[in-house]
PDB file of C-alpha atoms in Angstrom:
ATOM      1  CA  MET A  86     216.047  69.790  90.489  1.00  0.00           C
ATOM      2  CA  PHE A  87     213.946  73.062  91.011  1.00  0.00           C
ATOM      3  CA  ALA A  88     210.885  71.134  91.354  1.00  0.00           C
ATOM      4  CA  GLU A  89     212.284  68.996  95.673  1.00  0.00           C
ATOM      5  CA  ASN A  90     212.601  72.732  96.409  1.00  0.00           C
ATOM      6  CA  CYS A  91     209.022  73.385  96.562  1.00  0.00           C
ATOM      7  CA  ALA A  92     207.581  70.138  96.388  1.00  0.00           C
ATOM      8  CA  SER A  93     206.975  69.941  99.406  1.00  0.00           C
ATOM      9  CA  HIS A  94     203.895  72.515  99.632  1.00  0.00           C
ATOM     10  CA  ARG A  95     200.793  71.598  96.647  1.00  0.00           C
ATOM     11  CA  SER A  96     201.306  75.569  95.872  1.00  0.00           C
ATOM     12  CA  GLY A  97     204.730  75.394  94.457  1.00  0.00           C
ATOM     13  CA  LEU A  98     203.163  73.239  91.605  1.00  0.00           C
ATOM     14  CA  LEU A  99     202.628  76.359  88.998  1.00  0.00           C
ATOM     15  CA  PRO A 100     205.844  78.049  89.673  1.00  0.00           C
ATOM     16  CA  VAL A 101     207.637  74.505  89.136  1.00  0.00           C
ATOM     17  CA  LEU A 102     205.797  74.220  85.788  1.00  0.00           C
ATOM     18  CA  GLN A 103     206.383  78.227  84.906  1.00  0.00           C
ATOM     19  CA  HIS A 104     210.308  77.935  85.531  1.00  0.00           C
ATOM     20  CA  ILE A 105     210.495  74.458  83.562  1.00  0.00           C
ATOM     21  CA  GLN A 106     208.444  77.068  80.933  1.00  0.00           C
ATOM     22  CA  ARG A 107     210.986  79.355  81.464  1.00  0.00           C
ATOM     23  CA  GLU A 108     214.406  77.606  81.086  1.00  0.00           C
ATOM     24  CA  TYR A 109     213.141  74.719  77.966  1.00  0.00           C
ATOM     25  CA  ARG A 110     210.569  76.912  75.977  1.00  0.00           C
ATOM     26  CA  HIS A 111     207.804  74.315  76.889  1.00  0.00           C
ATOM     27  CA  ILE A 112     206.487  71.619  79.586  1.00  0.00           C
ATOM     28  CA  PRO A 113     208.287  68.203  78.176  1.00  0.00           C
ATOM     29  CA  ALA A 114     206.833  64.532  79.081  1.00  0.00           C
ATOM     30  CA  GLU A 115     209.376  63.557  81.048  1.00  0.00           C
ATOM     31  CA  ALA A 116     210.023  67.352  83.279  1.00  0.00           C
ATOM     32  CA  MET A 117     205.999  66.845  83.821  1.00  0.00           C
ATOM     33  CA  GLN A 118     206.485  62.923  85.115  1.00  0.00           C
ATOM     34  CA  GLU A 119     209.535  64.049  87.339  1.00  0.00           C
ATOM     35  CA  VAL A 120     207.490  66.856  89.018  1.00  0.00           C
ATOM     36  CA  ALA A 121     204.365  64.418  89.341  1.00  0.00           C
ATOM     37  CA  ASP A 122     207.089  61.945  91.577  1.00  0.00           C
ATOM     38  CA  ALA A 123     208.189  65.014  93.216  1.00  0.00           C
ATOM     39  CA  PHE A 124     205.215  66.553  94.272  1.00  0.00           C
ATOM     40  CA  ASN A 125     203.926  63.080  94.956  1.00  0.00           C
ATOM     41  CA  ILE A 126     200.596  63.295  92.202  1.00  0.00           C
ATOM     42  CA  HIS A 127     199.789  61.878  89.198  1.00  0.00           C
ATOM     43  CA  PRO A 128     200.857  62.704  86.009  1.00  0.00           C
ATOM     44  CA  ALA A 129     197.291  63.074  84.838  1.00  0.00           C
ATOM     45  CA  GLU A 130     197.076  66.139  87.748  1.00  0.00           C
ATOM     46  CA  VAL A 131     200.394  67.982  86.299  1.00  0.00           C
ATOM     47  CA  TYR A 132     198.990  67.628  82.221  1.00  0.00           C
ATOM     48  CA  GLY A 133     196.120  69.385  84.030  1.00  0.00           C
ATOM     49  CA  VAL A 134     197.282  72.111  84.983  1.00  0.00           C
ATOM     50  CA  VAL A 135     199.390  72.473  81.941  1.00  0.00           C
ATOM     51  CA  SER A 136     197.004  72.199  79.590  1.00  0.00           C
ATOM     52  CA  PHE A 137     194.781  74.764  81.706  1.00  0.00           C
ATOM     53  CA  TYR A 138     197.185  77.791  82.045  1.00  0.00           C
ATOM     54  CA  SER A 139     197.434  79.380  78.318  1.00  0.00           C
ATOM     55  CA  PHE A 140     200.946  80.455  79.368  1.00  0.00           C
ATOM     56  CA  LEU A 141     202.608  77.108  79.741  1.00  0.00           C
ATOM     57  CA  SER A 142     202.734  74.520  76.854  1.00  0.00           C
ATOM     58  CA  THR A 143     203.865  71.134  75.154  1.00  0.00           C
ATOM     59  CA  LYS A 144     204.452  73.033  72.429  1.00  0.00           C
ATOM     60  CA  ARG A 145     207.935  74.471  72.601  1.00  0.00           C
ATOM     61  CA  LYS A 146     207.792  78.448  71.958  1.00  0.00           C
ATOM     62  CA  GLY A 147     209.897  80.729  70.592  1.00  0.00           C
ATOM     63  CA  LYS A 148     212.485  82.628  72.538  1.00  0.00           C
ATOM     64  CA  PHE A 149     209.806  85.819  72.403  1.00  0.00           C
ATOM     65  CA  ILE A 150     206.029  85.082  73.088  1.00  0.00           C
ATOM     66  CA  VAL A 151     204.098  88.076  71.705  1.00  0.00           C
ATOM     67  CA  ARG A 152     200.607  87.712  72.752  1.00  0.00           C
ATOM     68  CA  LEU A 153     198.010  89.880  71.130  1.00  0.00           C
ATOM     69  CA  CYS A 154     194.964  90.533  73.369  1.00  0.00           C
ATOM     70  CA  LYS A 155     191.915  89.213  71.644  1.00  0.00           C
ATOM     71  CA  THR A 156     189.136  91.082  73.718  1.00  0.00           C
ATOM     72  CA  ILE A 157     185.710  92.376  72.213  1.00  0.00           C
ATOM     73  CA  SER A 158     187.310  96.327  73.543  1.00  0.00           C
ATOM     74  CA  CYS A 159     190.954  95.700  71.737  1.00  0.00           C
ATOM     75  CA  ASP A 160     189.315  95.207  69.185  1.00  0.00           C
ATOM     76  CA  LEU A 161     187.396  97.680  68.592  1.00  0.00           C
ATOM     77  CA  ALA A 162     190.517  99.447  69.182  1.00  0.00           C
ATOM     78  CA  GLY A 163     192.525  97.791  66.061  1.00  0.00           C
ATOM     79  CA  LYS A 164     193.704  94.196  67.155  1.00  0.00           C
ATOM     80  CA  ASN A 165     193.176  93.254  63.903  1.00  0.00           C
ATOM     81  CA  GLY A 166     195.128  95.814  62.074  1.00  0.00           C
ATOM     82  CA  ILE A 167     198.235  94.662  64.394  1.00  0.00           C
ATOM     83  CA  ALA A 168     197.904  90.836  63.982  1.00  0.00           C
ATOM     84  CA  THR A 169     197.735  91.372  60.631  1.00  0.00           C
ATOM     85  CA  GLN A 170     201.096  93.866  61.297  1.00  0.00           C
ATOM     86  CA  LEU A 171     202.784  91.389  63.215  1.00  0.00           C
ATOM     87  CA  GLU A 172     202.488  88.500  60.940  1.00  0.00           C
ATOM     88  CA  ASN A 173     203.956  90.416  58.400  1.00  0.00           C
ATOM     89  CA  ASP A 174     206.735  91.698  60.796  1.00  0.00           C
ATOM     90  CA  LEU A 175     207.461  87.568  61.361  1.00  0.00           C
ATOM     91  CA  GLY A 176     205.843  85.926  57.980  1.00  0.00           C
ATOM     92  CA  VAL A 177     204.489  83.614  60.085  1.00  0.00           C
ATOM     93  CA  LYS A 178     201.026  83.079  61.283  1.00  0.00           C
ATOM     94  CA  PHE A 179     198.849  83.023  64.627  1.00  0.00           C
ATOM     95  CA  GLY A 180     199.597  79.859  66.825  1.00  0.00           C
ATOM     96  CA  GLN A 181     202.990  79.648  64.837  1.00  0.00           C
ATOM     97  CA  THR A 182     206.535  79.828  65.905  1.00  0.00           C
ATOM     98  CA  THR A 183     209.369  81.225  63.482  1.00  0.00           C
ATOM     99  CA  PRO A 184     211.537  78.709  61.492  1.00  0.00           C
ATOM    100  CA  ASP A 185     214.665  80.082  63.571  1.00  0.00           C
ATOM    101  CA  GLY A 186     213.046  79.284  66.916  1.00  0.00           C
ATOM    102  CA  LYS A 187     212.950  83.321  68.454  1.00  0.00           C
ATOM    103  CA  PHE A 188     209.069  83.917  68.111  1.00  0.00           C
ATOM    104  CA  THR A 189     205.694  82.470  68.481  1.00  0.00           C
ATOM    105  CA  LEU A 190     202.916  84.369  68.379  1.00  0.00           C
ATOM    106  CA  GLU A 191     199.632  84.042  69.940  1.00  0.00           C
ATOM    107  CA  TYR A 192     196.393  85.116  70.894  1.00  0.00           C
ATOM    108  CA  THR A 193     195.404  85.675  74.745  1.00  0.00           C
ATOM    109  CA  HIS A 194     192.828  87.026  76.846  1.00  0.00           C
ATOM    110  CA  CYS A 195     192.207  90.334  78.417  1.00  0.00           C
ATOM    111  CA  LEU A 196     195.608  90.935  79.879  1.00  0.00           C
ATOM    112  CA  GLY A 197     193.901  94.117  82.031  1.00  0.00           C
ATOM    113  CA  MET A 198     194.689  96.933  79.561  1.00  0.00           C
ATOM    114  CA  CYS A 199     191.035  97.432  77.981  1.00  0.00           C
ATOM    115  CA  ASP A 200     190.820 101.374  78.107  1.00  0.00           C
ATOM    116  CA  GLN A 201     194.464 100.908  76.499  1.00  0.00           C
ATOM    117  CA  GLY A 202     194.253  98.868  73.662  1.00  0.00           C
ATOM    118  CA  PRO A 203     195.243  97.289  71.789  1.00  0.00           C
ATOM    119  CA  ALA A 204     197.314  95.613  74.012  1.00  0.00           C
ATOM    120  CA  MET A 205     199.322  92.664  73.566  1.00  0.00           C
ATOM    121  CA  LEU A 206     202.829  90.993  75.750  1.00  0.00           C
ATOM    122  CA  VAL A 207     206.162  89.896  74.699  1.00  0.00           C
ATOM    123  CA  ASN A 208     207.456  88.001  77.354  1.00  0.00           C
ATOM    124  CA  ASP A 209     206.107  89.598  80.643  1.00  0.00           C
ATOM    125  CA  GLU A 210     206.908  92.762  79.455  1.00  0.00           C
ATOM    126  CA  VAL A 211     203.403  94.588  78.254  1.00  0.00           C
ATOM    127  CA  TYR A 212     202.806  96.658  75.387  1.00  0.00           C
ATOM    128  CA  SER A 213     199.063  99.727  75.286  1.00  0.00           C
ATOM    129  CA  LYS A 214     197.763 101.366  73.065  1.00  0.00           C
ATOM    130  CA  VAL A 215     199.773  99.964  70.160  1.00  0.00           C
ATOM    131  CA  THR A 216     199.779 101.108  66.612  1.00  0.00           C
ATOM    132  CA  LEU A 217     201.154  99.517  63.057  1.00  0.00           C
ATOM    133  CA  GLU A 218     203.897 101.644  63.719  1.00  0.00           C
ATOM    134  CA  SER A 219     204.813 101.166  67.615  1.00  0.00           C
ATOM    135  CA  VAL A 220     204.017  97.149  66.501  1.00  0.00           C
ATOM    136  CA  THR A 221     206.289  97.348  64.277  1.00  0.00           C
ATOM    137  CA  ASP A 222     209.081  99.106  66.155  1.00  0.00           C
ATOM    138  CA  ILE A 223     208.653  96.716  69.389  1.00  0.00           C
ATOM    139  CA  ILE A 224     209.479  93.522  67.021  1.00  0.00           C
ATOM    140  CA  GLU A 225     212.335  95.081  65.906  1.00  0.00           C
ATOM    141  CA  SER A 226     213.842  95.718  69.142  1.00  0.00           C
ATOM    142  CA  TYR A 227     213.780  91.629  69.786  1.00  0.00           C
ATOM    143  CA  ILE A 228     215.236  90.918  66.697  1.00  0.00           C
ATOM    144  CA  ARG A 229     217.574  93.271  67.362  1.00  0.00           C
ATOM    145  CA  LYS A 230     218.311  91.660  70.865  1.00  0.00           C
ATOM    146  CA  SER A 231     217.357  88.557  69.576  1.00  0.00           C
ATOM    147  CA  GLY A 232     220.371  88.767  66.636  1.00  0.00           C
ATOM    148  CA  ALA A 233     217.911  87.399  64.395  1.00  0.00           C
ATOM    149  CA  HIS A 234     218.287  89.406  60.837  1.00  0.00           C
ATOM    150  CA  VAL A 235     215.296  91.402  59.289  1.00  0.00           C
ATOM    151  CA  THR A 236     214.156  90.546  56.070  1.00  0.00           C
ATOM    152  CA  GLN A 237     211.543  91.861  53.856  1.00  0.00           C
ATOM    153  CA  GLY A 238     208.521  89.231  55.448  1.00  0.00           C
ATOM    154  CA  GLY A 239     209.568  88.666  58.074  1.00  0.00           C
ATOM    155  CA  ALA A 240     212.641  87.403  61.258  1.00  0.00           C
ATOM    156  CA  GLU A 241     215.351  85.435  59.748  1.00  0.00           C
TER     157      GLU A 241
END
């Protein structure tokens, strides 16, 4: 297991959890137990790390996680319109995953792009100065990548 290779140093805990998140799109309870065993720590410590970081989750996420910045600067730059457009394009609300498991919509804290808002991430790809038109184009490009079909009001 990946954890066994990193377990010699406690600093390896976060990279192991990130690897599991990428692999399974969440961190299952069984994986937390295995990581705790590999690092010789209590499972509650592992859960503490998982629950602290917003990019780690015990709940399964979509293949593409769309994170929209919710800071005041992005808010002033038009975040609410982008949020509505994302919900319309994908047919789900923030905090939800599309029924096909392809997309999860989430708000996130500052992306460090305050002068280029509204900003969003799709997985690790950063998008700045997002507009109503560009957000639809961005989502459609990921829909094409995923092989999902575009319908009125969401991906399927």
